[in-house]
Short mmCIF file of C-alpha atoms in Angstrom, two decimals:
data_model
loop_
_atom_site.label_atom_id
_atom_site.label_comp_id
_atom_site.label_asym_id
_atom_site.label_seq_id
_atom_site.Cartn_x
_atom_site.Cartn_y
_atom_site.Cartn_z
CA UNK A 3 54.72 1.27 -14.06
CA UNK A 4 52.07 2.84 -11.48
CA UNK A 5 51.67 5.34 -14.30
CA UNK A 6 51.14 2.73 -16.89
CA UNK A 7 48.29 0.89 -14.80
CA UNK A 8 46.74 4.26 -14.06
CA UNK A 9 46.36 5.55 -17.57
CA UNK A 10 44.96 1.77 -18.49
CA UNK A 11 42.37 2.25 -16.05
CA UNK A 12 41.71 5.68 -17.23
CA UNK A 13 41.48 4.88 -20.56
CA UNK A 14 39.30 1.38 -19.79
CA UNK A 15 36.84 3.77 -17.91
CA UNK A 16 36.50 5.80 -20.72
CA UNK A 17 35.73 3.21 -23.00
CA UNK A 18 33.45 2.02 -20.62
CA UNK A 19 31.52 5.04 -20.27
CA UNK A 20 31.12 5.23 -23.96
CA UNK A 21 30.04 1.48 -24.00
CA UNK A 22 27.69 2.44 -21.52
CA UNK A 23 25.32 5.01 -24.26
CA UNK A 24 25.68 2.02 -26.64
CA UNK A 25 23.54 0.17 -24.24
CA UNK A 26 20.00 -0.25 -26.06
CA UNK A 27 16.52 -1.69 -24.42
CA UNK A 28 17.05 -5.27 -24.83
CA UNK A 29 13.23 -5.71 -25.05
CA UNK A 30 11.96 -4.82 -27.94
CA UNK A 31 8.54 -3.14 -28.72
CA UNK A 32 7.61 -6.54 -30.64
CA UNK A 33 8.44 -8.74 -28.15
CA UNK A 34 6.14 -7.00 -25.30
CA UNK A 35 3.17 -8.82 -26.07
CA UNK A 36 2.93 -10.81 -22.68
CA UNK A 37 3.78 -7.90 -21.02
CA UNK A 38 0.88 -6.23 -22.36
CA UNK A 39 -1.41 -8.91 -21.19
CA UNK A 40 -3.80 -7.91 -18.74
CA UNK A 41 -2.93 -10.04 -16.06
CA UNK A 42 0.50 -8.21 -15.92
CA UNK A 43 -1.29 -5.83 -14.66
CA UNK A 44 0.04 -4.59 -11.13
CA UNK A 45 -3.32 -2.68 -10.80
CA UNK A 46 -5.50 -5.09 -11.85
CA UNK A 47 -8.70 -4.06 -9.90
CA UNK A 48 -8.54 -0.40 -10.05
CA UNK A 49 -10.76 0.79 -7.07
CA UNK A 50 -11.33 -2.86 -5.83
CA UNK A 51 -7.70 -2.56 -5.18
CA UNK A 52 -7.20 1.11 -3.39
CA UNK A 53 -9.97 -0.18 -1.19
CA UNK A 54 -8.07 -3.64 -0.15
CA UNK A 55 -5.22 -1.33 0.91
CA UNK A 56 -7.58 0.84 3.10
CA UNK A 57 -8.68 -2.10 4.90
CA UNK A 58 -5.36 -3.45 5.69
CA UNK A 59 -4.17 0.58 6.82
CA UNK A 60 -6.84 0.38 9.26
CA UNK A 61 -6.26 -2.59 10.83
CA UNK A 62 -2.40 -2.75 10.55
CA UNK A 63 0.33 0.12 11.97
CA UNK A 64 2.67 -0.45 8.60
CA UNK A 65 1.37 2.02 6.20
CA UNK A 66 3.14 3.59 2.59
CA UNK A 67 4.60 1.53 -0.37
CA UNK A 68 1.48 -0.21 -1.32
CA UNK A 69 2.60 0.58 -4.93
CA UNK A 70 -0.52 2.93 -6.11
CA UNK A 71 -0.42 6.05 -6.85
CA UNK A 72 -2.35 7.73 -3.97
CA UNK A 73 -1.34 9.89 -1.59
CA UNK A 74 -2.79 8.04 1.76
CA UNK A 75 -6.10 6.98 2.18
CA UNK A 76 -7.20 9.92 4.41
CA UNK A 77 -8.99 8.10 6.90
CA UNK A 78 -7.05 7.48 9.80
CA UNK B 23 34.38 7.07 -10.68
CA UNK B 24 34.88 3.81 -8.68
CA UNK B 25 32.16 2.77 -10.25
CA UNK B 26 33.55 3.28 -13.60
CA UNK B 27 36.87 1.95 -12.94
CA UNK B 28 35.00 -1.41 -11.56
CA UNK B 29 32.85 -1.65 -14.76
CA UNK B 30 35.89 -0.67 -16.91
CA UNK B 31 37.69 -3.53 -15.72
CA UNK B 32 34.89 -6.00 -16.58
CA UNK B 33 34.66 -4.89 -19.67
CA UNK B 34 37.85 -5.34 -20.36
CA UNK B 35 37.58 -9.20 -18.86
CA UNK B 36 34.71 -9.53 -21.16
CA UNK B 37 32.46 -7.68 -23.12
CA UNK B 38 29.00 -10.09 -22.16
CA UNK B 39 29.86 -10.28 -18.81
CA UNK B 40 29.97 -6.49 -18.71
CA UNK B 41 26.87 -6.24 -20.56
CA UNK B 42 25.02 -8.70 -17.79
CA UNK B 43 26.73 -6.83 -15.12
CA UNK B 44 25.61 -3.27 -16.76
CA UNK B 45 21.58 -4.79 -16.38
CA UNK B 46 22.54 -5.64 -13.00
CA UNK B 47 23.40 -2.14 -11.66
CA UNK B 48 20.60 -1.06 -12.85
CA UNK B 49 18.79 -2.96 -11.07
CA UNK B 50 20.49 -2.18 -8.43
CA UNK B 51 19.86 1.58 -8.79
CA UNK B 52 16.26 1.07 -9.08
CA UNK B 53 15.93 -1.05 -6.00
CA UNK B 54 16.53 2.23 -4.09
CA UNK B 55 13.07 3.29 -6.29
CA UNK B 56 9.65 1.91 -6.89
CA UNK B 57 7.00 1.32 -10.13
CA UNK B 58 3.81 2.17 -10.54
CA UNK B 59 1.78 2.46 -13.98
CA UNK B 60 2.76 3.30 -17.37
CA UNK B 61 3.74 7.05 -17.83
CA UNK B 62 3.75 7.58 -21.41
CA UNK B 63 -0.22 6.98 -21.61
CA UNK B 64 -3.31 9.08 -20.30
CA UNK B 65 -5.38 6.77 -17.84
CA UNK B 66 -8.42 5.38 -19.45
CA UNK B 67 -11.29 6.69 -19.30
CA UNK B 68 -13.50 4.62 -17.24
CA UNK B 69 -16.10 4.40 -14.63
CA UNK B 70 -15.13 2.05 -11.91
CA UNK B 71 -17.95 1.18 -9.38
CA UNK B 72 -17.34 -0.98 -6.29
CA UNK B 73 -19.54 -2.28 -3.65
CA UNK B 74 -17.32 -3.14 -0.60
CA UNK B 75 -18.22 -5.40 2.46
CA UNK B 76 -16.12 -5.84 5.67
CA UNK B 77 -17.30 -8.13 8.29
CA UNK B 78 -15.08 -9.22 11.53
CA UNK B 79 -14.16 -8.58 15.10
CA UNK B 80 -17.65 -7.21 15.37
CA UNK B 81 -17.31 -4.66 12.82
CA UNK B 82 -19.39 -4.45 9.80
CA UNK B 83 -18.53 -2.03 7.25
CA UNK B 84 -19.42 -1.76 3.81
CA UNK B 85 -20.63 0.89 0.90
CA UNK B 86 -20.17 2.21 -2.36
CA UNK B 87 -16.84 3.15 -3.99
CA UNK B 88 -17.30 4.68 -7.29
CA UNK B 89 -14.52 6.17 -10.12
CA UNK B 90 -14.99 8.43 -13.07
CA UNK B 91 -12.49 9.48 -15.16
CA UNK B 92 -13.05 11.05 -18.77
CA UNK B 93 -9.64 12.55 -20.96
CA UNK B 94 -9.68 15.99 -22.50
CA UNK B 95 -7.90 16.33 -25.45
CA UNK B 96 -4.75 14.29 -25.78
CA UNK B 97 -2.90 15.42 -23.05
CA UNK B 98 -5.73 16.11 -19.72
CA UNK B 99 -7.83 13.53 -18.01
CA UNK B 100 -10.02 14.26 -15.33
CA UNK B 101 -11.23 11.98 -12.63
CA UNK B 102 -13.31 12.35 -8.94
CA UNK B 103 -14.24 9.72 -7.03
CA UNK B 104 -16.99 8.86 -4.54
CA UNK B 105 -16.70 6.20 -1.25
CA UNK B 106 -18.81 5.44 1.51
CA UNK B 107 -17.97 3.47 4.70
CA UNK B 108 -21.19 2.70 6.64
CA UNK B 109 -20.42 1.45 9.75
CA UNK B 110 -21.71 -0.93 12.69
CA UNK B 111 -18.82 -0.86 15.67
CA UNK B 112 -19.30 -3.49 18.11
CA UNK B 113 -15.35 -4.31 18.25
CA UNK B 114 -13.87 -5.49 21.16
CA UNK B 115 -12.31 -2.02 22.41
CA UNK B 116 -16.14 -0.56 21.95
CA UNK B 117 -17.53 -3.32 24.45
CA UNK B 118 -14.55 -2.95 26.55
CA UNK B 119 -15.34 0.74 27.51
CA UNK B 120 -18.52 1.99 25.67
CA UNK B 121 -21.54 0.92 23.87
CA UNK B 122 -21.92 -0.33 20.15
CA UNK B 123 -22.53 2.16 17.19
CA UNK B 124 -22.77 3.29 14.04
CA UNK B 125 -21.56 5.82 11.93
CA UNK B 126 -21.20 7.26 8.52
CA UNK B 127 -17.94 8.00 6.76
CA UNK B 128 -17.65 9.88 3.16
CA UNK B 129 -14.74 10.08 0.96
CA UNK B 130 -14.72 12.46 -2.36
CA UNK B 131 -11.66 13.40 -4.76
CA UNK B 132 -10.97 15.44 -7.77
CA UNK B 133 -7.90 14.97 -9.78
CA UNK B 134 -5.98 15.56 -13.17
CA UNK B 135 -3.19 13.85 -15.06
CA UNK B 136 -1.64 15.56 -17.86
CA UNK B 137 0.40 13.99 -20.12
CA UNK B 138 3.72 15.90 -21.79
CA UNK B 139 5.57 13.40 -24.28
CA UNK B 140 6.49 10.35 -21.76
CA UNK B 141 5.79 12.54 -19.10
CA UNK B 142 2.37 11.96 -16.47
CA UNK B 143 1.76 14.73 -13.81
CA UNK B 144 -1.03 13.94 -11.41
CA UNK B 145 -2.81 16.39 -8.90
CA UNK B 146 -5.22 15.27 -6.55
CA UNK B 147 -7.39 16.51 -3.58
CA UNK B 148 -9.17 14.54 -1.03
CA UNK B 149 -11.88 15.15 1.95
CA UNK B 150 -13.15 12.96 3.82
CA UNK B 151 -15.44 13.46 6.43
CA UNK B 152 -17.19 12.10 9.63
CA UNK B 153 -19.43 13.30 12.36
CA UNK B 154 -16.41 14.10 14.99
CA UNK B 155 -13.43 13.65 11.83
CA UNK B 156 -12.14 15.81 8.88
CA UNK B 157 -9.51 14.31 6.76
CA UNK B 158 -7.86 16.28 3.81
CA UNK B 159 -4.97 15.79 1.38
CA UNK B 160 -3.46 16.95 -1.23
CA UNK B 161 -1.48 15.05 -3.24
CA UNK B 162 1.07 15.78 -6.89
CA UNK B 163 3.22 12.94 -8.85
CA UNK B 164 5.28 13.25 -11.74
CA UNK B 165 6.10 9.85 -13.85
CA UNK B 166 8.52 9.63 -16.65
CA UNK B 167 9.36 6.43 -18.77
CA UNK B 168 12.51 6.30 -20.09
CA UNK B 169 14.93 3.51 -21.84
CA UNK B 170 12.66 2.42 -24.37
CA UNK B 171 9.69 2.63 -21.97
CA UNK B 172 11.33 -0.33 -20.19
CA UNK B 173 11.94 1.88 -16.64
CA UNK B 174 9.65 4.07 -14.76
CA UNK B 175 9.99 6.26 -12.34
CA UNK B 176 7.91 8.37 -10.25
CA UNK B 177 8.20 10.69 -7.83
CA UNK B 178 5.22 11.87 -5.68
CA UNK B 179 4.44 14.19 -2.18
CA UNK B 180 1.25 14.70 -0.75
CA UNK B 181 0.13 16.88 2.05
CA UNK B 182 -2.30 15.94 4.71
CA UNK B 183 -4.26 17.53 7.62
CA UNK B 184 -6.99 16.27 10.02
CA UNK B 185 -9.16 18.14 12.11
CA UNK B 186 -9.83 15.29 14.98
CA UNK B 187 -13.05 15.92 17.40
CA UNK B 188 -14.96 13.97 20.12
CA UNK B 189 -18.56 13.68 20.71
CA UNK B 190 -20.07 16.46 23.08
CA UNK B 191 -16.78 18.18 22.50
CA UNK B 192 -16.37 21.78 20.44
CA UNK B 193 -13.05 22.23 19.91
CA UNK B 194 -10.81 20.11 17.69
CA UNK B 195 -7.45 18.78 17.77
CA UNK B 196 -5.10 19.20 14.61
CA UNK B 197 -2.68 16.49 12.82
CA UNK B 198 -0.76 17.42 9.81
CA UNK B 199 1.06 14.79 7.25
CA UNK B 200 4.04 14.74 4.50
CA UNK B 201 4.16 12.06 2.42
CA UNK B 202 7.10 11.18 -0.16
CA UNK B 203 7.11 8.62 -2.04
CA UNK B 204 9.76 7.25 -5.04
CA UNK B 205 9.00 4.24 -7.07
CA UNK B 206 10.44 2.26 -10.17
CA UNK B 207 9.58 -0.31 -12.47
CA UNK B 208 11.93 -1.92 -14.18
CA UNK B 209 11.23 -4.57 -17.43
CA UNK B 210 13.45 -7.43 -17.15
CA UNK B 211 12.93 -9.53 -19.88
CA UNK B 212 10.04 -10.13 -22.29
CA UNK B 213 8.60 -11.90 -19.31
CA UNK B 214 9.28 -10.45 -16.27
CA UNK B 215 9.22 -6.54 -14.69
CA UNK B 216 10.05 -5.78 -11.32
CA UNK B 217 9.64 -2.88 -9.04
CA UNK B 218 10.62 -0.83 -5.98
CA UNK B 219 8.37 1.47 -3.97
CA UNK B 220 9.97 3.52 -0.98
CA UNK B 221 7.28 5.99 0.82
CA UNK B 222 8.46 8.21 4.01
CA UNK B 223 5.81 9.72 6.16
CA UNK B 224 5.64 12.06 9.18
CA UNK B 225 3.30 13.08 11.33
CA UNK B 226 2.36 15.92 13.67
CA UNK B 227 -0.31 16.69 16.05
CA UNK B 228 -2.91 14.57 17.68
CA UNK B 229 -2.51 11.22 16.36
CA UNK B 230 -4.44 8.89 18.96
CA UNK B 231 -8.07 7.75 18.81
CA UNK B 232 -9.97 10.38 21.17
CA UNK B 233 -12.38 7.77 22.62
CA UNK B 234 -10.10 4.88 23.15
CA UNK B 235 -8.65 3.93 26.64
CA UNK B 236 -5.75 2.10 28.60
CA UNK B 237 -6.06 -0.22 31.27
CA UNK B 238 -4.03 -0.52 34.55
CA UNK B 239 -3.95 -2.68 37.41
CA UNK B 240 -6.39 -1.23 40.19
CA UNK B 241 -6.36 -2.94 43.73
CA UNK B 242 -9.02 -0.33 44.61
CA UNK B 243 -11.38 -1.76 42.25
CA UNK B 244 -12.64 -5.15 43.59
CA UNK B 245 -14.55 -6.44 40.89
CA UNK B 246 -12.56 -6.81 38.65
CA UNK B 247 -8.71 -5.86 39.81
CA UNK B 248 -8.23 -3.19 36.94
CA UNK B 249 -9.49 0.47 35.67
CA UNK B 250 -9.52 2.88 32.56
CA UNK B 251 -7.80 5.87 31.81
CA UNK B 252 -7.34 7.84 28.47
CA UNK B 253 -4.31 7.20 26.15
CA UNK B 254 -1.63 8.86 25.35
CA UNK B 255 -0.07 9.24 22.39
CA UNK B 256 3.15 10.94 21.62
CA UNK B 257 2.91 13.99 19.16
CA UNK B 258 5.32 13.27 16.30
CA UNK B 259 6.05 9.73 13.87
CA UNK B 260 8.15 8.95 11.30
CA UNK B 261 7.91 5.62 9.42
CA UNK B 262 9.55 4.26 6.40
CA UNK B 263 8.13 1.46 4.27
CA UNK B 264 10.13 -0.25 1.20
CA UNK B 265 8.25 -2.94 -1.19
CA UNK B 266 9.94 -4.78 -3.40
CA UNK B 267 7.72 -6.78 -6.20
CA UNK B 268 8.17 -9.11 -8.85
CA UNK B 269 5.85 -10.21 -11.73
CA UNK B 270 6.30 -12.83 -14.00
CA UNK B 271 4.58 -14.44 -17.05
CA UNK B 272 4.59 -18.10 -16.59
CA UNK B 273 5.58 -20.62 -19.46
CA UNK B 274 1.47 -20.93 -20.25
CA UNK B 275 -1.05 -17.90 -20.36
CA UNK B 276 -1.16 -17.14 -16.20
CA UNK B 277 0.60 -14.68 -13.98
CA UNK B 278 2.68 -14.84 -10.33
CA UNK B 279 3.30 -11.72 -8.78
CA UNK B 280 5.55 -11.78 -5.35
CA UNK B 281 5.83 -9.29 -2.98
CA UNK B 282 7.85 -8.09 0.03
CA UNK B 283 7.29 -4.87 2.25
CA UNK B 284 9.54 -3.72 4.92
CA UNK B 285 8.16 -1.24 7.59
CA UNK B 286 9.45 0.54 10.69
CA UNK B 287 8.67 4.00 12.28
CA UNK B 288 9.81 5.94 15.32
CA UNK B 289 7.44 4.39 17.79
CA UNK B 290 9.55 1.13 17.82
CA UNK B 291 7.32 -1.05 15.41
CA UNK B 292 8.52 -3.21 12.70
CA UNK B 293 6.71 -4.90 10.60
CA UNK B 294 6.84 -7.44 7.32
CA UNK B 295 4.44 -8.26 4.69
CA UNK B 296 4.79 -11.42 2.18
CA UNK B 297 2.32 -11.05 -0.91
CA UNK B 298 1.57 -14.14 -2.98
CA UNK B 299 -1.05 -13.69 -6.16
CA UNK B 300 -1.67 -16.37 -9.08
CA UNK B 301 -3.68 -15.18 -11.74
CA UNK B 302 -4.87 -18.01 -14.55
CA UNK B 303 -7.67 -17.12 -17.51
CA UNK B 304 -9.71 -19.81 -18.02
CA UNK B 305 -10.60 -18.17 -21.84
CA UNK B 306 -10.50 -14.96 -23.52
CA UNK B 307 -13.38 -13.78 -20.92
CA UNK B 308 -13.08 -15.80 -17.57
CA UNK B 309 -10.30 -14.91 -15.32
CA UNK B 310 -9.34 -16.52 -11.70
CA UNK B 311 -7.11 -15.75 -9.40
CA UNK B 312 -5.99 -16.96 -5.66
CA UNK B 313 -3.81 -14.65 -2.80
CA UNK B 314 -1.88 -15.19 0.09
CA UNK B 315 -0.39 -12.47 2.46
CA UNK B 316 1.43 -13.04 5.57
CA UNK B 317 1.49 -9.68 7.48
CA UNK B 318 3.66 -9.61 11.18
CA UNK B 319 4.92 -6.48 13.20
CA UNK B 320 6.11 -5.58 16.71
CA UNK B 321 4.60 -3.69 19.20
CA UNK B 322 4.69 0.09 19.88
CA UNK B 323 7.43 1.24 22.44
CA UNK B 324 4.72 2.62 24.46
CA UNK B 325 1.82 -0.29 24.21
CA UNK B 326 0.89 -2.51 26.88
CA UNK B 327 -2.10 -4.80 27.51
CA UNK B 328 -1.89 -3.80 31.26
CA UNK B 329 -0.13 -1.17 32.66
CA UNK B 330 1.26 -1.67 36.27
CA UNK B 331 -0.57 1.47 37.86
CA UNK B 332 -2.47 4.64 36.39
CA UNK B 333 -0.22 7.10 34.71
CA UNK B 334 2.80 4.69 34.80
CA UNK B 335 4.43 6.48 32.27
CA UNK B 336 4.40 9.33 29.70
CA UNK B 337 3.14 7.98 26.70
CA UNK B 338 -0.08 5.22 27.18
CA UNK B 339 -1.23 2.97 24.32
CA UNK B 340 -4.00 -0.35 24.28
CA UNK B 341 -4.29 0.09 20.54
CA UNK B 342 -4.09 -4.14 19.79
CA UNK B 343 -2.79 -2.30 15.92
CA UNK B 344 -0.08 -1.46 17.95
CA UNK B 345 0.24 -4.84 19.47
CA UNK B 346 2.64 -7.19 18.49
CA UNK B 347 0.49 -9.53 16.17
CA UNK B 348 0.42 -11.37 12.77
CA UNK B 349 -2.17 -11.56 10.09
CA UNK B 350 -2.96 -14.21 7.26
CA UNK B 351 -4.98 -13.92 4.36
CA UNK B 352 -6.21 -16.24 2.17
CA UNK B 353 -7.96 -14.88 -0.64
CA UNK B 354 -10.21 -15.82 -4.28
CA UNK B 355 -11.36 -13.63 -6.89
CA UNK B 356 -12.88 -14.34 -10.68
CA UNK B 357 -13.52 -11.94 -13.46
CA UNK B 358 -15.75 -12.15 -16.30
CA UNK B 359 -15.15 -9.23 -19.71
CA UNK B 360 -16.24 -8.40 -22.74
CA UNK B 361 -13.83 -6.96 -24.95
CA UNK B 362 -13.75 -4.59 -28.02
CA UNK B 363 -16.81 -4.45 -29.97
CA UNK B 364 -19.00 -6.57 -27.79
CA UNK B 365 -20.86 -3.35 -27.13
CA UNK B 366 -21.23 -0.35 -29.07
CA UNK B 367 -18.84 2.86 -27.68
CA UNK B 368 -17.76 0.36 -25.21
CA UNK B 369 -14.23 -0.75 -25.22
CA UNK B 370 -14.11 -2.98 -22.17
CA UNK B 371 -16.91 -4.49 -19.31
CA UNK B 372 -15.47 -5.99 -16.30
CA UNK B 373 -17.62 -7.94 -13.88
CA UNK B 374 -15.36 -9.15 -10.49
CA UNK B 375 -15.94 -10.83 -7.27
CA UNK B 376 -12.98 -10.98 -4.52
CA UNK B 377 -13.37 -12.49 -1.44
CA UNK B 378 -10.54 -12.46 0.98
CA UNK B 379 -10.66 -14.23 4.15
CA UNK B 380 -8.47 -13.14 7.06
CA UNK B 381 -7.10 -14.27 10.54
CA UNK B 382 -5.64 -11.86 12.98
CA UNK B 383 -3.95 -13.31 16.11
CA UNK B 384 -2.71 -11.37 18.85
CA UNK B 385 0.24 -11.81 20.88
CA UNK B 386 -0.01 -9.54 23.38
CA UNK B 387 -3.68 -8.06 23.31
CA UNK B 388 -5.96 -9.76 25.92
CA UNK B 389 -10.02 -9.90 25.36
CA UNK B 390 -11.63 -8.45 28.52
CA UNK B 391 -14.69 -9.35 27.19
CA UNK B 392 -14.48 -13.03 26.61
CA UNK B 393 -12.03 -13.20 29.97
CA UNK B 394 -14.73 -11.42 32.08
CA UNK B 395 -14.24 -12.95 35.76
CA UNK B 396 -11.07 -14.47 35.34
CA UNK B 397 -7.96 -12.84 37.27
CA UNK B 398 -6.38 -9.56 35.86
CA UNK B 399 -4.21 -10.00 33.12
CA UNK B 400 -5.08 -13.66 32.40
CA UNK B 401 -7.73 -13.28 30.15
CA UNK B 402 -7.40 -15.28 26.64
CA UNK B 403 -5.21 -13.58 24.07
CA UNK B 404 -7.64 -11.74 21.36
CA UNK B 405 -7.84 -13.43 17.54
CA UNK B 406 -10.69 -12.68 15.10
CA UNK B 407 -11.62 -13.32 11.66
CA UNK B 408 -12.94 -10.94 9.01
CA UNK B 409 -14.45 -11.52 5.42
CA UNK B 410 -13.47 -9.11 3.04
CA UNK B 411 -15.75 -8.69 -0.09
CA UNK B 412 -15.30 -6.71 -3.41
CA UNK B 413 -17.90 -6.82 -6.07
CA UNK B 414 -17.17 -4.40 -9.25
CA UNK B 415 -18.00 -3.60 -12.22
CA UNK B 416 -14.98 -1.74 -14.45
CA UNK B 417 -16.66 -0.27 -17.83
CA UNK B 418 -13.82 1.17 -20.20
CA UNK B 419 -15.23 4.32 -22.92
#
C-alpha cells in the first residue's frame, strides 16, 4: 500500500513537471498595450529620478534597492 | 522534489487551481529578486538635461545634471553623463562647530550597454570629485528577459573606492565598497507588473565625515555645560535593503505605483520606506502626477545626542542621519510632450517640473543652536523642511 501511494506521487510529480513546460505567458504580446503606456513607466524621469534618490542617500542612512540600475551614487 | 510532490498533488486536485498556484510560486521565487527596465531593447538614445535645486536645514544645493546617450549599431549604446552640486552649507552641524561654506562637487560617467538577443550588459565608470573628496566606481549588470518577455531579471556588482581628505591636511584616508544587487520584474496581468529589488553592500575603511564632531557633557566648561571632540566611526558596514513594488493600470488612463523598502545594516539601524505615486494624463501631451513617501529608521548603535563624558566609549557618532528620525514627503510634478513627428529627427520632447516638499523630524537629535542658553541636553529636538526641485527637459533622437 505504502508502495502504491509512493509510485502515485512519483508518477503525479512527473506529470507535474511536464505540465509545468506546458505553462505559456498568459499575457499576450497583443494585450500589452497598457503596459506599454508611458506612465507604466518605473523610470519615468530618467535623470530627474537618479537625482531624487541622491538626495534622499544623503540625508537618510538606508541606502540600495532604489530599483535603478546604478551602482551607488558615489558621493558619500 | 518537495516542491514537486506539493504541486503534483494540486494538480491532481485540480488542474486551474494548479495553474493559479504555478503563477503563484513564481511569484514567490521572484520576490527573493528585483526589476528594473526592459532587457530585450537598447536604451534610447536621448539627451536628458536636469536643473536640480535643494533648499532646507540651511543647505542650498543645486546644478546641472545632464545625460547623453547615442546607440551604435544594433547591439552598442554609449552614454556619459555630467552633474554638478554647488553648494551653500550653513546646516545645523556647520553652526554647531564651524563656520558656513561653500563648495563645489562634480560628477562624470561613461558607460555601454550591449545588447545580445534578450540579453543587456551594462558597464559603467564613475568619478566624482571635491576639493578634500574623490569618489570612484565601477559598476557591470547583466539583464535577461525571459517567459515571453513577461520576467526580468538582473544581476549587477559594482566596485567603489574613496579617497577621503580634510582641509589643511595631506594625506588621505581610504574607503572601499562592493555592491550586489538582484532584481526582478514580474508581469502579472495585462494590467499590473510587480517587482523585487535586493542590494547588499559593504564597506571598508574610513567611513565618517572628517570635520564633524560629538558632544559630551563637560562640568569644566561653564558656559555652556558641554564640549566637542571628533567622531568615531567604526571601520567596517554591512547593510541589506529589499524593495518590493507594485504598479498598476487603473480602470481609466492613470497609473498607481506602491512601494515598500526594508533596510538594516550592522551598525544597528533599521529603517522603512512607504512610496505612494499617482500618475493621471490630462491629454495625449499633459501629464500630472502627486507622491507620498513615509521614510522612518532607528538610530546607530553607537549615536548619541550627548555623550556622558569625553571618550565614553569606542565608537562616537552625532550624525542626526544616524539618529532615530522619520521623514515625509509630499510631492507634485507635471509634464508636457510632443510626440512622433511634431519635430523633424525628433521622436520625443519632454518638458517636467517636480517639486517635492519634505519634513524631517528628529527624535533624538537636539539643536544647539536654537537651544543656546538653555541647560545641557534640554535643548528643542531638531526638525527642518527642505524643497526639492527638478526641472528637465528629456529630448528622444
Amino acid at each position: 500500500m505504502k508502495l502504491y501511494l509512493l509510485m502515485t506521487i512519483l508518477l503525479s510529480s512527473l506529470f507535474s513537471l511536464s505540465g509545468c513546460a506546458d505553462l505559456k505567458p498568459w499575457v499576450k504580446p497583443y494585450e500589452r498595450n497598457n503596459l506599454a503606456d508611458p506612465i507604466m513607466s518605473l523610470g519615468r524621469h530618467g535623470v530627474a529620478g537618479s537625482y531624487v534618490h541622491h538626495v534622499y542617500q544623503a540625508r537618510e542612512s538606508a541606502r540600495g534597492a532604489e530599483g535603478g540600475a546604478g551602482g551607488g551614487c558615489g558621493c558619500n | 522534489m518537495a516542491l514537486g510532490v506539493v504541486v503534483a498533488v494540486i494538480k491532481f486536485t485540480s488542474q486551474a487551481f494548479f495553474k493559479t498556484i504555478f503563477k503563484l510560486l513564481i511569484t514567490v521565487n521572484f520576490l527573493t529578486h528585483s526589476f528594473n527596465s526592459l532587457a530585450g531593447t537598447l536604451p534610447v538614445d536621448t539627451v536628458d538635461s536636469l536643473y536640480h535645486r535643494y533648499e532646507g536645514g540651511g543647505m542650498t544645493i543645486d546644478g546641472p545634471f545632464i545625460l547623453v546617450r547615442k546607440s551604435v549599431g544594433n547591439q552598442f549604446s554609449l552614454s556619459g553623463h555630467y552633474y554638478v552640486d554647488s553648494v551653500s552649507a550653513a546646516s545645523v552641524d556647520v553652526l554647531a562647530t564651524a563656520s558656513a561654506y561653500t563648495e563645489e562637487r562634480t560628477e562624470v560617467s561613461a558607460g555601454v550597454d550591449y545588447l545580445n538577443e534578450k540579453t543587456l550588459m551594462s558597464f559603467k565608470y564613475t568619478n566624482s570629485e571635491e576639493n578634500d573628496f574623490t569618489a570612484n566606481s565601477a559598476f557591470f549588470s547583466v539583464s535577461q528577459d525571459f517567459f515571453g518577455d513577461l520576467t526580468n531579471f538582473t544581476l549587477g556588482y559594482a566596485r567603489g573606492w574613496d579617497d577621503v581628505g580634510q582641509l589643511g591636511k595631506s594625506e588621505t584616508e581610504d574607503a572601499d565598497r562592493h555592491i550586489y544587487q538582484v532584481g526582478m520584474t514580474q508581469v502579472l496581468t495585462k494590467n499590473a507588473l510587480i517587482g523585487v529589488n535586493l542590494e547588499t553592500i559593504t564597506d571598508e575603511g574610513f567611513l565618517q565625515n572628517p570635520y564633524r564632531q560629538v558632544r559630551f557633557i563637560d562640568p569644566g566648561n561653564t558656559a555652556r555645560g558641554y564640549s566637542y571632540q571628533l567622531e568615531s566611526y567604526p571601520e567596517t558596514r554591512t547593510s541589506t535593503a529589499m524593495a518590493f513594488r507594485g504598479l498598476y493600470y487603473l480602470p481609466y488612463r492613470a497609473s498607481i505605483k506602491g512601494e515598500y523598502r526594508y533596510f538594516n545594516d550592522s551598525w544597528g539601524i533599521e529603517s522603512h520606506t512607504y512610496d505612494l505615486l499617482y500618475v493621471h494624463p490630462l491629454d495625449d501631451q499633459w501629464i500630472v502626477e502627486g507622491k507620498f513617501r513615509y521614510y522612518s529608521q532607528t538610530q546607530a548603535d553607537f549615536y548619541q545626542d550627548l555623550f556622558p563624558f569625553k571618550d565614553s566609549q569606542t565608537h562616537l557618532a552625532r550624525d542626526k542621519e544616524l539618529s532615530n528620525f522619520s521623514g515625509t514627503t509630499f510631492g507634485a510634478g507635471i509634464s508636457y510632450e510632443l510626440g512622433q513627428g511634431a519635430i523633424t529627427h525628433i521622436d520625443r520632447l519632454k518638458f517636467t517640473l517636480l517639486l517635492d516638499y519634505i519634513q524631517f523630524e528628529y527624535d533624538n537629535f537636539r539643536d544647539v543652536v536654537a537651544g543656546e542658553g538653555l541647560a545641557v541636553g534640554t535643548e528643542p529636538l531638531y526638525e527642518f523642511d527642505a524643497w526639492v526641485t527638478r526641472a528637465s527637459i528629456t529630448l528622444e533622437y
